[in-house]
Amino acid sequence: MTTRIMQLLTELHTTLADSQELCTSELIALSAVAPELQSAIRTHLSSVSDPRAALLLTAGTEALAHETVRTQIHCAHLIEATGAHQLDITQLDALRSNACDLAAAPMLTASRPSFKGAAEMLAAWLNLDFFEARRRVNDSHLMICQFDAQGNRCPAQFTALAKRFNTAGPDPRESLSTARRLEKFEPTAGELDSPATASAQNGAGQLLEQAALEVLAEPEPKTRTKKLNRLIKSAKEQHAVTDPQAGAGVYRKGEREGLIIYEVRLIPLDADGFESLLNQGDNPRTAAGAASRQVDAEQSAASTAEHPDFVTEAEAASATWNPLTEASVARRRLQALLMLLKVNGHKLNQLLRKIHDTEASTQLMELEEAEIPVVQPTIMVHLSLAELTGLATTYGVTEHGFTLRPAELRQALARAKIIPLVLGGRGEILDIGRQQRNFPAYMRRAIKARDRGCIVPGCTVAPEHCELHHIWWWSLGGPTAVHLGCCLCTAHHHDVHAGILKVISNGGLPQVILPKFMDPTQRPRRNTINDRPEV
């Protein structure tokens, strides 16, 4: 049986490769058998025990999913191009019951069509939500072709993205999603105007579509997504007319499930300080991070009120396990913020006591204040020499990727403690002053400023959560130096010492070599997900 199936599949593969064009009946037959093939694969997956086969099956199924997306959009285009919404109801009934003779000419309705257009027809035929059907038809305009008022074909709106969409290999869903997002920046055509191709540009005069294609060429998925989001954000800011600072503030958004909801809107400089606070408050290596992981004793005790009926109150109270003893990520961040607010209150009281009270009272307040572990937000702004001397059109970017406007940069320089870190053209550290060994504070600042987080491609761990790794291992006699140190998250640090990843120093710039199954070329690379945006 297995041999017979392999023979049939080989014959089918050869026939399809040799066929210049398939007739309509052949296309329909193939579309009907494709789900049956996939169903046969799915129902027999439980018999597979070889992990290698699991990976190969997964890759094949993913390729099939990509082709399914492409075919869905082409079929939506076909419904519009053939005027399927004009078919007579009797024809639709015959098609559904497989009693329609495709050799005869299609019978169109003699009166007003039952469906206004391709989207309504598609939704009714597949029992789809109308908005999903309309999205598919609109996607066909973006990727396949458009129609003018007379029904004549016009090129797809995004011709370059359409080429990527129809090319085997890249995920077509990325091309579709990108085209949908870019469509918002295209000028609205008049009712009688012929459909046009993409024309929206970025600040440098480059077509947004071309800029997006360059981003989509990035091989690492997380980096690709972040850079694309950055491109879209930049385009939105370019088309915006309001001052973003006017909307900054804290907004109360109501109440839900017993919790009061606030929305915080910050300018980039303040947002970077806020990010630093959140990241440090979530870091278990700091006193504040460890403290923020513990839920208040009151709430932990109160949690024993809810327990199964067969557990007594005494048993619940004495239980050693409590799901609330360690707070969630969101709760840890909130508690770190609240601790900071408490300290500010203590400091204000201390100042008032110094003015109105005795020295003993002041000392008491200092003792109380020392009991509260807090974080100290740090804001680091990255500037090029051209930006510092006013010779560039950009104005710096914070450590967490927020782009500054000129006024915000002047504000930062006016109130900040300036710590100069001189970076070369490729990001290598040239000068940071003379200090001792063993990654002192200035070295940690330098390495984190250069790497901006874990250097493994696609990793999103912030610099506050990274460990510093000796590229030339300390245990093998390596020195502690900035050009031989790098940021790694805990997981990837373990991978390096386990021999899964390899880190090298390329001209003072640390780079990672991924395993061969992930990168057969073994090309040294760095994480670009945290690179400053191009403006």
Protein backbone atom coordinates (compact mmCIF):
# COMPACT_ATOMS: atom_id res chain seq x y z
CA MET A 1 0.00 0.00 0.00
CA THR A 2 2.76 2.44 0.99
CA THR A 3 4.73 1.66 -2.17
CA ARG A 4 1.63 2.24 -4.32
CA ILE A 5 1.01 5.66 -2.70
CA MET A 6 4.63 6.67 -3.28
CA GLN A 7 4.35 5.64 -6.94
CA LEU A 8 1.15 7.64 -7.40
CA LEU A 9 2.64 10.72 -5.73
CA THR A 10 5.77 10.47 -7.87
CA GLU A 11 3.66 10.21 -11.03
CA LEU A 12 1.52 13.17 -9.92
CA HIS A 13 4.59 15.26 -9.15
CA THR A 14 6.10 14.49 -12.55
CA THR A 15 2.84 15.20 -14.37
CA LEU A 16 2.36 18.56 -12.63
CA ALA A 17 5.95 19.55 -13.35
CA ASP A 18 5.55 18.71 -17.05
CA SER A 19 2.12 20.33 -17.47
CA GLN A 20 2.23 23.74 -19.11
CA GLU A 21 -1.39 24.52 -18.23
CA LEU A 22 -4.14 22.73 -16.33
CA CYS A 23 -7.73 22.77 -17.55
CA THR A 24 -10.61 23.87 -15.34
CA SER A 25 -11.75 20.33 -14.51
CA GLU A 26 -8.21 19.38 -13.49
CA LEU A 27 -7.93 22.43 -11.24
CA ILE A 28 -11.22 21.58 -9.54
CA ALA A 29 -10.19 17.95 -9.06
CA LEU A 30 -6.86 18.96 -7.52
CA SER A 31 -8.53 21.47 -5.17
CA ALA A 32 -10.94 18.72 -4.07
CA VAL A 33 -8.24 16.14 -3.36
CA ALA A 34 -5.87 18.52 -1.54
CA PRO A 35 -7.94 18.61 1.71
CA GLU A 36 -8.23 14.80 1.57
CA LEU A 37 -4.45 14.49 1.37
CA GLN A 38 -3.98 16.82 4.32
CA SER A 39 -6.67 14.98 6.28
CA ALA A 40 -4.88 11.67 5.65
CA ILE A 41 -1.65 13.18 6.93
CA ARG A 42 -3.34 14.56 10.06
CA THR A 43 -5.14 11.33 10.97
CA HIS A 44 -1.93 9.28 10.76
CA LEU A 45 0.33 11.68 12.67
CA SER A 46 -0.13 9.70 15.89
CA SER A 47 1.84 6.83 14.39
CA VAL A 48 4.97 8.99 13.94
CA SER A 49 7.59 8.59 16.67
CA ASP A 50 10.72 9.87 14.90
CA PRO A 51 11.42 13.53 15.85
CA ARG A 52 13.13 14.07 12.51
CA ALA A 53 9.94 13.09 10.72
CA ALA A 54 8.03 15.48 12.98
CA LEU A 55 10.21 18.38 11.82
CA LEU A 56 9.90 17.44 8.14
CA LEU A 57 6.10 17.10 8.42
CA THR A 58 5.92 20.46 10.15
CA ALA A 59 7.93 22.13 7.40
CA GLY A 60 5.76 20.58 4.69
CA THR A 61 2.56 21.61 6.44
CA GLU A 62 3.83 25.17 6.85
CA ALA A 63 4.61 25.37 3.12
CA LEU A 64 1.09 24.08 2.40
CA ALA A 65 -0.39 26.73 4.71
CA HIS A 66 1.51 29.42 2.80
CA GLU A 67 0.17 28.16 -0.53
CA THR A 68 -3.34 27.99 0.94
CA VAL A 69 -3.17 31.69 1.85
CA ARG A 70 -2.01 32.60 -1.65
CA THR A 71 -4.70 30.46 -3.26
CA GLN A 72 -7.43 31.93 -1.05
CA ILE A 73 -6.62 35.44 -2.25
CA HIS A 74 -6.34 34.34 -5.89
CA CYS A 75 -9.75 32.65 -5.62
CA ALA A 76 -11.27 35.81 -4.13
CA HIS A 77 -9.86 37.67 -7.13
CA LEU A 78 -11.30 35.02 -9.44
CA ILE A 79 -14.80 35.46 -7.99
CA GLU A 80 -14.59 39.20 -8.70
CA ALA A 81 -12.93 38.83 -12.12
CA THR A 82 -15.50 36.30 -13.39
CA GLY A 83 -18.50 38.19 -12.00
CA ALA A 84 -19.61 35.17 -9.96
CA HIS A 85 -22.04 37.33 -7.97
CA GLN A 86 -24.15 37.65 -11.13
CA LEU A 87 -24.85 33.91 -11.42
CA ASP A 88 -28.47 32.85 -11.34
CA ILE A 89 -29.67 31.29 -8.08
CA THR A 90 -30.50 28.04 -9.89
CA GLN A 91 -26.87 27.80 -11.00
CA LEU A 92 -25.68 28.26 -7.41
CA ASP A 93 -28.06 25.54 -6.22
CA ALA A 94 -26.80 23.18 -8.92
CA LEU A 95 -23.18 23.90 -8.03
CA ARG A 96 -23.82 23.14 -4.37
CA SER A 97 -25.42 19.78 -5.24
CA ASN A 98 -22.68 18.94 -7.79
CA ALA A 99 -25.32 18.83 -10.53
CA CYS A 100 -23.97 21.66 -12.67
CA ASP A 101 -22.62 21.06 -16.17
CA LEU A 102 -19.44 23.13 -16.43
CA ALA A 103 -19.24 22.42 -20.16
CA ALA A 104 -22.31 24.62 -20.72
CA ALA A 105 -22.15 28.41 -20.59
CA PRO A 106 -22.82 29.95 -17.13
CA MET A 107 -26.36 31.23 -16.60
CA LEU A 108 -26.43 34.79 -15.31
CA THR A 109 -29.41 36.33 -13.55
CA ALA A 110 -31.79 38.24 -15.80
CA SER A 111 -32.74 40.65 -13.00
CA ARG A 112 -30.78 42.45 -10.31
CA PRO A 113 -28.15 40.11 -8.83
CA SER A 114 -28.86 38.69 -5.39
CA PHE A 115 -25.38 39.75 -4.25
CA LYS A 116 -24.03 43.27 -4.60
CA GLY A 117 -20.48 42.21 -5.28
CA ALA A 118 -17.70 39.67 -4.90
CA ALA A 119 -17.46 40.08 -1.11
CA GLU A 120 -21.13 39.25 -0.52
CA MET A 121 -20.91 36.30 -2.93
CA LEU A 122 -17.78 34.95 -1.20
CA ALA A 123 -19.31 35.33 2.26
CA ALA A 124 -22.51 33.52 1.24
CA TRP A 125 -20.76 30.73 -0.69
CA LEU A 126 -18.27 29.87 2.09
CA ASN A 127 -20.50 30.90 5.01
CA LEU A 128 -17.86 33.44 6.01
CA ASP A 129 -18.19 36.56 8.09
CA PHE A 130 -18.78 39.37 5.59
CA PHE A 131 -15.83 41.41 6.86
CA GLU A 132 -13.48 38.46 6.38
CA ALA A 133 -14.79 38.00 2.83
CA ARG A 134 -14.38 41.71 2.10
CA ARG A 135 -10.85 41.61 3.49
CA ARG A 136 -9.92 38.81 1.07
CA VAL A 137 -11.31 40.71 -1.90
CA ASN A 138 -9.47 43.87 -0.82
CA ASP A 139 -6.31 41.82 -0.39
CA SER A 140 -6.64 40.68 -3.99
CA HIS A 141 -6.59 44.34 -5.03
CA LEU A 142 -3.37 44.84 -3.07
CA MET A 143 -1.62 41.70 -4.33
CA ILE A 144 -3.13 40.57 -7.67
CA CYS A 145 -4.92 43.28 -9.61
CA GLN A 146 -7.39 46.15 -9.33
CA PHE A 147 -10.40 47.05 -11.47
CA ASP A 148 -11.45 50.48 -12.70
CA ALA A 149 -15.06 51.73 -12.95
CA GLN A 150 -15.49 49.99 -16.32
CA GLY A 151 -14.22 46.65 -15.00
CA ASN A 152 -10.86 46.86 -16.76
CA ARG A 153 -7.87 45.26 -15.06
CA CYS A 154 -5.23 47.51 -13.50
CA PRO A 155 -1.95 46.56 -11.77
CA ALA A 156 -1.98 45.55 -8.12
CA GLN A 157 -1.65 48.46 -5.72
CA PHE A 158 1.59 47.13 -4.23
CA THR A 159 3.42 45.56 -7.16
CA ALA A 160 6.71 44.88 -5.33
CA LEU A 161 4.99 43.31 -2.31
CA ALA A 162 2.80 41.34 -4.74
CA LYS A 163 5.91 39.76 -6.23
CA ARG A 164 7.04 38.68 -2.76
CA PHE A 165 3.54 37.44 -1.97
CA ASN A 166 3.49 35.18 -5.02
CA THR A 167 7.03 33.84 -4.47
CA ALA A 168 7.34 30.48 -2.72
CA GLY A 169 9.34 30.71 0.50
CA PRO A 170 8.48 33.98 2.29
CA ASP A 171 5.37 33.92 4.46
CA PRO A 172 2.61 35.50 2.32
CA ARG A 173 0.77 36.64 5.45
CA GLU A 174 3.60 39.09 6.16
CA SER A 175 3.26 40.60 2.68
CA LEU A 176 -0.51 40.92 3.11
CA SER A 177 -0.26 42.44 6.58
CA THR A 178 2.38 44.93 5.43
CA ALA A 179 0.32 45.95 2.40
CA ARG A 180 -2.76 46.51 4.57
CA ARG A 181 -0.80 48.74 6.93
CA LEU A 182 0.81 50.73 4.12
CA GLU A 183 -2.53 51.20 2.35
CA LYS A 184 -3.56 53.67 5.08
CA PHE A 185 -0.89 56.12 3.90
CA GLU A 186 -1.93 56.05 0.23
CA PRO A 187 -4.00 58.93 -1.16
CA THR A 188 -7.70 58.20 -1.60
CA ALA A 189 -8.63 57.87 -5.27
CA GLY A 190 -11.69 59.56 -6.72
CA GLU A 191 -14.74 57.56 -7.69
CA LEU A 192 -13.97 57.77 -11.41
CA ASP A 193 -10.16 57.73 -11.12
CA SER A 194 -8.22 54.72 -12.35
CA PRO A 195 -6.69 52.71 -9.50
CA ALA A 196 -3.07 53.72 -8.88
CA THR A 197 -0.04 51.87 -7.58
CA ALA A 198 1.64 52.73 -4.27
CA SER A 199 3.07 56.24 -4.08
CA ALA A 200 3.44 57.08 -0.35
CA GLN A 201 7.00 57.99 0.67
CA ASN A 202 8.98 58.20 3.87
CA GLY A 203 10.88 61.25 5.09
CA ALA A 204 13.89 60.40 2.90
CA GLY A 205 11.78 60.35 -0.27
CA GLN A 206 11.83 56.56 -0.60
CA LEU A 207 8.66 54.66 -1.41
CA LEU A 208 7.24 53.18 1.79
CA GLU A 209 6.65 49.94 -0.11
CA GLN A 210 10.33 49.69 -1.04
CA ALA A 211 11.40 50.54 2.50
CA ALA A 212 9.08 47.81 3.80
CA LEU A 213 10.54 45.28 1.35
CA GLU A 214 14.03 46.02 2.65
CA VAL A 215 12.82 45.41 6.20
CA LEU A 216 11.11 42.15 5.18
CA ALA A 217 14.45 40.93 3.83
CA GLU A 218 15.70 40.72 7.45
CA PRO A 219 16.02 36.97 8.18
CA GLU A 220 15.25 37.07 11.93
CA PRO A 221 11.46 37.21 12.60
CA LYS A 222 11.39 39.31 15.80
CA THR A 223 13.84 41.83 14.39
CA ARG A 224 11.84 41.97 11.16
CA THR A 225 8.62 42.65 13.07
CA LYS A 226 10.17 45.33 15.25
CA LYS A 227 11.75 47.16 12.31
CA LEU A 228 8.50 47.02 10.37
CA ASN A 229 6.58 48.42 13.35
CA ARG A 230 9.20 51.15 13.58
CA LEU A 231 8.74 51.98 9.89
CA ILE A 232 4.95 52.18 10.27
CA LYS A 233 5.29 54.31 13.40
CA SER A 234 7.62 56.70 11.61
CA ALA A 235 5.14 56.98 8.71
CA LYS A 236 2.31 57.73 11.16
CA GLU A 237 4.36 60.45 12.82
CA GLN A 238 5.20 61.90 9.42
CA HIS A 239 1.50 62.17 8.59
CA ALA A 240 0.48 63.39 12.05
CA VAL A 241 -0.20 67.07 12.61
CA THR A 242 -0.74 67.26 16.39
CA ASP A 243 1.89 67.84 19.08
CA PRO A 244 2.38 64.49 20.89
CA GLN A 245 3.31 66.22 24.15
CA ALA A 246 -0.16 67.75 24.33
CA GLY A 247 -1.62 64.29 24.90
CA ALA A 248 0.84 63.20 27.60
CA GLY A 249 -0.65 62.43 30.99
CA VAL A 250 -2.38 59.86 33.17
CA TYR A 251 -5.97 59.07 32.19
CA ARG A 252 -8.50 57.23 34.30
CA LYS A 253 -10.27 54.77 32.01
CA GLY A 254 -12.91 53.36 34.34
CA GLU A 255 -13.31 50.25 36.45
CA ARG A 256 -13.28 46.56 35.51
CA GLU A 257 -13.55 43.50 37.75
CA GLY A 258 -12.94 45.55 40.87
CA LEU A 259 -9.82 47.24 39.50
CA ILE A 260 -9.39 50.89 38.57
CA ILE A 261 -7.84 51.24 35.10
CA TYR A 262 -5.44 54.04 34.20
CA GLU A 263 -3.79 54.82 30.88
CA VAL A 264 -0.33 56.43 30.95
CA ARG A 265 0.85 58.45 27.95
CA LEU A 266 4.47 59.60 28.03
CA ILE A 267 6.87 61.53 25.83
CA PRO A 268 9.87 59.38 24.77
CA LEU A 269 12.27 60.75 27.40
CA ASP A 270 9.87 60.08 30.26
CA ALA A 271 8.92 56.74 28.72
CA ASP A 272 12.54 55.61 28.79
CA GLY A 273 12.79 56.40 32.51
CA PHE A 274 9.53 54.51 33.03
CA GLU A 275 10.89 51.51 31.09
CA SER A 276 14.03 51.55 33.22
CA LEU A 277 11.87 51.56 36.36
CA LEU A 278 9.76 48.63 35.13
CA ASN A 279 12.73 46.54 34.00
CA GLN A 280 14.66 47.06 37.23
CA GLY A 281 11.54 46.41 39.31
CA ASP A 282 11.12 43.07 37.48
CA ASN A 283 14.76 42.03 37.93
CA PRO A 284 15.07 39.39 40.70
CA ARG A 285 18.77 40.21 41.14
CA THR A 286 17.98 43.62 42.68
CA ALA A 287 16.58 44.19 46.17
CA ALA A 288 13.66 46.12 44.69
CA GLY A 289 12.99 43.37 42.15
CA ALA A 290 13.02 40.67 44.83
CA ALA A 291 10.73 42.72 47.06
CA SER A 292 8.28 43.44 44.24
CA ARG A 293 7.84 39.69 43.68
CA GLN A 294 6.25 39.24 47.09
CA VAL A 295 2.53 39.88 47.45
CA ASP A 296 1.43 41.92 50.45
CA ALA A 297 0.92 39.77 53.57
CA GLU A 298 -2.63 41.05 53.93
CA GLN A 299 -3.64 39.89 50.48
CA SER A 300 -1.82 36.56 50.85
CA ALA A 301 -3.71 35.86 54.05
CA ALA A 302 -7.00 36.92 52.52
CA SER A 303 -6.47 34.49 49.66
CA THR A 304 -7.20 31.58 52.00
CA ALA A 305 -10.87 32.60 52.01
CA GLU A 306 -11.36 30.83 48.67
CA HIS A 307 -10.73 27.06 48.84
CA PRO A 308 -12.53 23.79 48.01
CA ASP A 309 -15.45 22.75 50.22
CA PHE A 310 -13.62 19.71 51.55
CA VAL A 311 -10.77 21.86 52.93
CA THR A 312 -11.38 23.34 56.41
CA GLU A 313 -10.54 26.95 57.30
CA ALA A 314 -7.70 25.75 59.55
CA GLU A 315 -6.23 23.62 56.77
CA ALA A 316 -6.47 26.45 54.30
CA ALA A 317 -4.81 28.89 56.72
CA SER A 318 -1.94 26.47 57.40
CA ALA A 319 -1.40 25.54 53.76
CA THR A 320 2.22 25.96 52.71
CA TRP A 321 1.44 26.64 49.05
CA ASN A 322 -0.13 29.90 47.99
CA PRO A 323 -0.52 30.86 44.31
CA LEU A 324 -0.15 34.53 45.24
CA THR A 325 3.17 34.34 47.11
CA GLU A 326 4.97 35.41 43.95
CA ALA A 327 3.43 38.24 41.99
CA SER A 328 2.83 38.25 38.24
CA VAL A 329 4.99 40.37 35.92
CA ALA A 330 2.39 43.16 35.80
CA ARG A 331 1.97 43.06 39.58
CA ARG A 332 5.73 43.20 40.15
CA ARG A 333 6.00 46.31 38.00
CA LEU A 334 3.14 47.95 39.84
CA GLN A 335 4.63 47.19 43.24
CA ALA A 336 8.01 48.62 42.18
CA LEU A 337 6.25 51.82 41.14
CA LEU A 338 4.28 52.00 44.38
CA MET A 339 7.47 51.49 46.41
CA LEU A 340 9.04 54.42 44.57
CA LEU A 341 6.01 56.57 45.39
CA LYS A 342 6.26 55.56 49.05
CA VAL A 343 9.91 56.60 49.18
CA ASN A 344 9.07 59.96 47.62
CA GLY A 345 6.48 60.43 50.36
CA HIS A 346 9.02 59.52 53.01
CA LYS A 347 11.55 61.94 51.56
CA LEU A 348 8.99 64.73 51.59
CA ASN A 349 8.15 63.99 55.24
CA GLN A 350 11.85 63.91 56.04
CA LEU A 351 12.33 67.34 54.50
CA LEU A 352 9.43 68.76 56.52
CA ARG A 353 10.81 67.20 59.72
CA LYS A 354 14.18 68.80 59.09
CA ILE A 355 12.47 72.13 58.96
CA HIS A 356 9.94 71.76 61.78
CA ASP A 357 11.04 68.84 63.94
CA THR A 358 14.00 67.51 65.89
CA GLU A 359 17.11 65.74 64.68
CA ALA A 360 15.94 62.50 66.33
CA SER A 361 12.76 62.50 64.31
CA THR A 362 14.80 62.95 61.15
CA GLN A 363 16.97 59.97 62.02
CA LEU A 364 13.83 57.89 62.62
CA MET A 365 12.52 58.78 59.19
CA GLU A 366 15.86 57.77 57.63
CA LEU A 367 15.57 54.36 59.27
CA GLU A 368 12.01 53.92 58.01
CA GLU A 369 13.01 54.97 54.52
CA ALA A 370 15.88 52.49 54.39
CA GLU A 371 13.46 49.61 54.86
CA ILE A 372 11.83 50.17 51.47
CA PRO A 373 13.80 48.70 48.52
CA VAL A 374 13.45 50.88 45.44
CA VAL A 375 14.88 51.17 41.96
CA GLN A 376 16.64 54.19 40.54
CA PRO A 377 15.55 54.71 36.93
CA THR A 378 18.44 55.44 34.58
CA ILE A 379 17.96 57.20 31.25
CA MET A 380 20.70 56.74 28.64
CA VAL A 381 20.53 58.71 25.39
CA HIS A 382 22.55 57.59 22.36
CA LEU A 383 23.88 60.45 20.21
CA SER A 384 26.13 60.45 17.18
CA LEU A 385 28.83 63.10 16.88
CA ALA A 386 26.85 64.73 14.07
CA GLU A 387 23.78 64.92 16.30
CA LEU A 388 25.78 66.36 19.19
CA THR A 389 27.23 69.10 16.98
CA GLY A 390 23.91 69.82 15.25
CA LEU A 391 25.00 68.50 11.87
CA ALA A 392 22.34 65.78 11.62
CA THR A 393 18.58 65.83 11.10
CA THR A 394 18.07 63.21 13.84
CA TYR A 395 18.12 63.97 17.55
CA GLY A 396 19.19 60.84 19.42
CA VAL A 397 17.44 57.77 20.74
CA THR A 398 17.07 56.42 24.27
CA GLU A 399 18.38 53.07 25.45
CA HIS A 400 14.92 51.51 25.12
CA GLY A 401 14.45 52.72 21.54
CA PHE A 402 12.42 55.92 21.97
CA THR A 403 13.32 58.60 19.40
CA LEU A 404 13.73 62.11 20.84
CA ARG A 405 12.55 65.39 19.38
CA PRO A 406 14.87 68.45 19.53
CA ALA A 407 13.10 69.97 22.54
CA GLU A 408 13.26 66.69 24.46
CA LEU A 409 16.95 66.30 23.71
CA ARG A 410 17.71 69.81 24.97
CA GLN A 411 15.71 69.04 28.10
CA ALA A 412 17.68 65.84 28.68
CA LEU A 413 21.05 67.54 28.22
CA ALA A 414 20.06 70.39 30.51
CA ARG A 415 19.05 68.26 33.49
CA ALA A 416 21.18 65.12 33.07
CA LYS A 417 24.49 63.99 34.49
CA ILE A 418 26.49 63.58 31.29
CA ILE A 419 28.53 60.36 31.06
CA PRO A 420 30.44 60.41 27.75
CA LEU A 421 30.83 57.10 25.94
CA VAL A 422 32.65 57.56 22.63
CA LEU A 423 31.47 55.06 20.00
CA GLY A 424 33.12 54.39 16.66
CA GLY A 425 31.33 54.07 13.36
CA ARG A 426 30.59 50.37 13.87
CA GLY A 427 29.61 50.76 17.51
CA GLU A 428 32.92 49.66 19.10
CA ILE A 429 33.98 51.43 22.34
CA LEU A 430 36.91 53.78 21.74
CA ASP A 431 37.22 55.61 25.05
CA ILE A 432 35.39 55.57 28.36
CA GLY A 433 38.09 56.62 30.81
CA ARG A 434 40.54 54.77 33.07
CA GLN A 435 39.05 52.44 35.71
CA GLN A 436 39.73 49.03 37.29
CA ARG A 437 38.99 45.49 36.06
CA ASN A 438 36.15 42.99 36.82
CA PHE A 439 33.40 44.84 34.94
CA PRO A 440 33.10 47.89 37.18
CA ALA A 441 30.15 50.25 36.77
CA TYR A 442 31.65 52.21 33.88
CA MET A 443 32.38 49.01 31.94
CA ARG A 444 28.86 47.72 32.52
CA ARG A 445 27.46 51.02 31.23
CA ALA A 446 29.71 50.85 28.18
CA ILE A 447 28.84 47.26 27.27
CA LYS A 448 25.11 47.78 27.79
CA ALA A 449 25.20 51.03 25.80
CA ARG A 450 26.89 49.23 22.92
CA ASP A 451 24.81 46.03 22.93
CA ARG A 452 21.44 47.46 24.12
CA GLY A 453 20.35 44.03 25.31
CA CYS A 454 21.13 40.39 24.58
CA ILE A 455 23.23 40.14 21.41
CA VAL A 456 21.65 36.87 20.17
CA PRO A 457 19.56 37.67 17.04
CA GLY A 458 15.88 38.07 17.84
CA CYS A 459 16.26 38.15 21.63
CA THR A 460 14.20 40.92 23.27
CA VAL A 461 15.63 40.80 26.81
CA ALA A 462 16.36 44.33 28.02
CA PRO A 463 19.90 45.34 29.12
CA GLU A 464 18.73 45.57 32.76
CA HIS A 465 18.06 41.82 32.73
CA CYS A 466 21.25 40.78 30.91
CA GLU A 467 24.36 39.12 32.30
CA LEU A 468 27.86 40.12 31.17
CA HIS A 469 29.75 37.33 29.43
CA HIS A 470 33.53 37.00 28.99
CA ILE A 471 34.01 36.23 25.28
CA TRP A 472 37.44 34.87 26.17
CA TRP A 473 36.26 32.77 29.07
CA TRP A 474 37.55 33.85 32.48
CA SER A 475 38.15 30.21 33.41
CA LEU A 476 40.47 29.88 30.39
CA GLY A 477 42.57 32.89 31.30
CA GLY A 478 40.60 35.57 29.49
CA PRO A 479 40.82 39.19 30.70
CA THR A 480 37.95 41.38 31.79
CA ALA A 481 37.76 44.05 29.10
CA VAL A 482 35.03 45.99 27.35
CA HIS A 483 35.92 44.64 23.89
CA LEU A 484 35.85 41.09 25.28
CA GLY A 485 32.57 41.43 27.16
CA CYS A 486 28.99 41.27 25.90
CA CYS A 487 25.37 41.23 27.07
CA LEU A 488 23.57 37.89 27.17
CA CYS A 489 20.26 36.93 28.73
CA THR A 490 20.40 34.06 31.23
CA ALA A 491 19.07 31.48 28.77
CA HIS A 492 21.50 32.38 25.98
CA HIS A 493 24.37 32.67 28.47
CA HIS A 494 23.72 29.03 29.38
CA ASP A 495 23.56 28.15 25.66
CA VAL A 496 27.02 29.66 25.12
CA HIS A 497 28.57 27.69 27.96
CA ALA A 498 26.74 24.56 26.76
CA GLY A 499 28.37 24.92 23.33
CA ILE A 500 25.10 25.59 21.46
CA LEU A 501 26.01 29.19 20.62
CA LYS A 502 29.43 30.68 19.96
CA VAL A 503 30.41 34.29 20.65
CA ILE A 504 33.39 35.95 18.99
CA SER A 505 34.87 39.45 19.09
CA ASN A 506 35.04 40.89 15.60
CA GLY A 507 37.15 44.04 15.74
CA GLY A 508 35.91 44.87 19.22
CA LEU A 509 32.30 44.11 18.36
CA PRO A 510 30.88 40.86 19.82
CA GLN A 511 29.00 38.64 17.36
CA VAL A 512 27.14 35.35 17.61
CA ILE A 513 27.44 32.21 15.48
CA LEU A 514 24.18 30.25 15.54
CA PRO A 515 23.96 26.43 15.33
CA LYS A 516 24.25 24.97 11.82
CA PHE A 517 20.61 23.83 11.74
CA MET A 518 19.58 27.46 12.25
CA ASP A 519 22.27 29.04 10.06
CA PRO A 520 24.06 26.66 7.66
CA THR A 521 26.32 29.54 6.50
CA GLN A 522 27.71 29.99 10.04
CA ARG A 523 27.91 33.74 9.45
CA PRO A 524 28.73 35.81 12.57
CA ARG A 525 25.89 38.19 13.31
CA ARG A 526 24.57 40.56 15.94
CA ASN A 527 21.11 41.23 17.23
CA THR A 528 19.74 44.21 15.30
CA ILE A 529 16.36 44.29 17.02
CA ASN A 530 17.59 47.03 19.37
CA ASP A 531 19.43 49.10 16.75
CA ARG A 532 18.43 52.72 16.66
CA PRO A 533 15.80 53.50 14.03
CA GLU A 534 16.74 55.14 10.77
CA VAL A 535 15.07 58.54 10.53
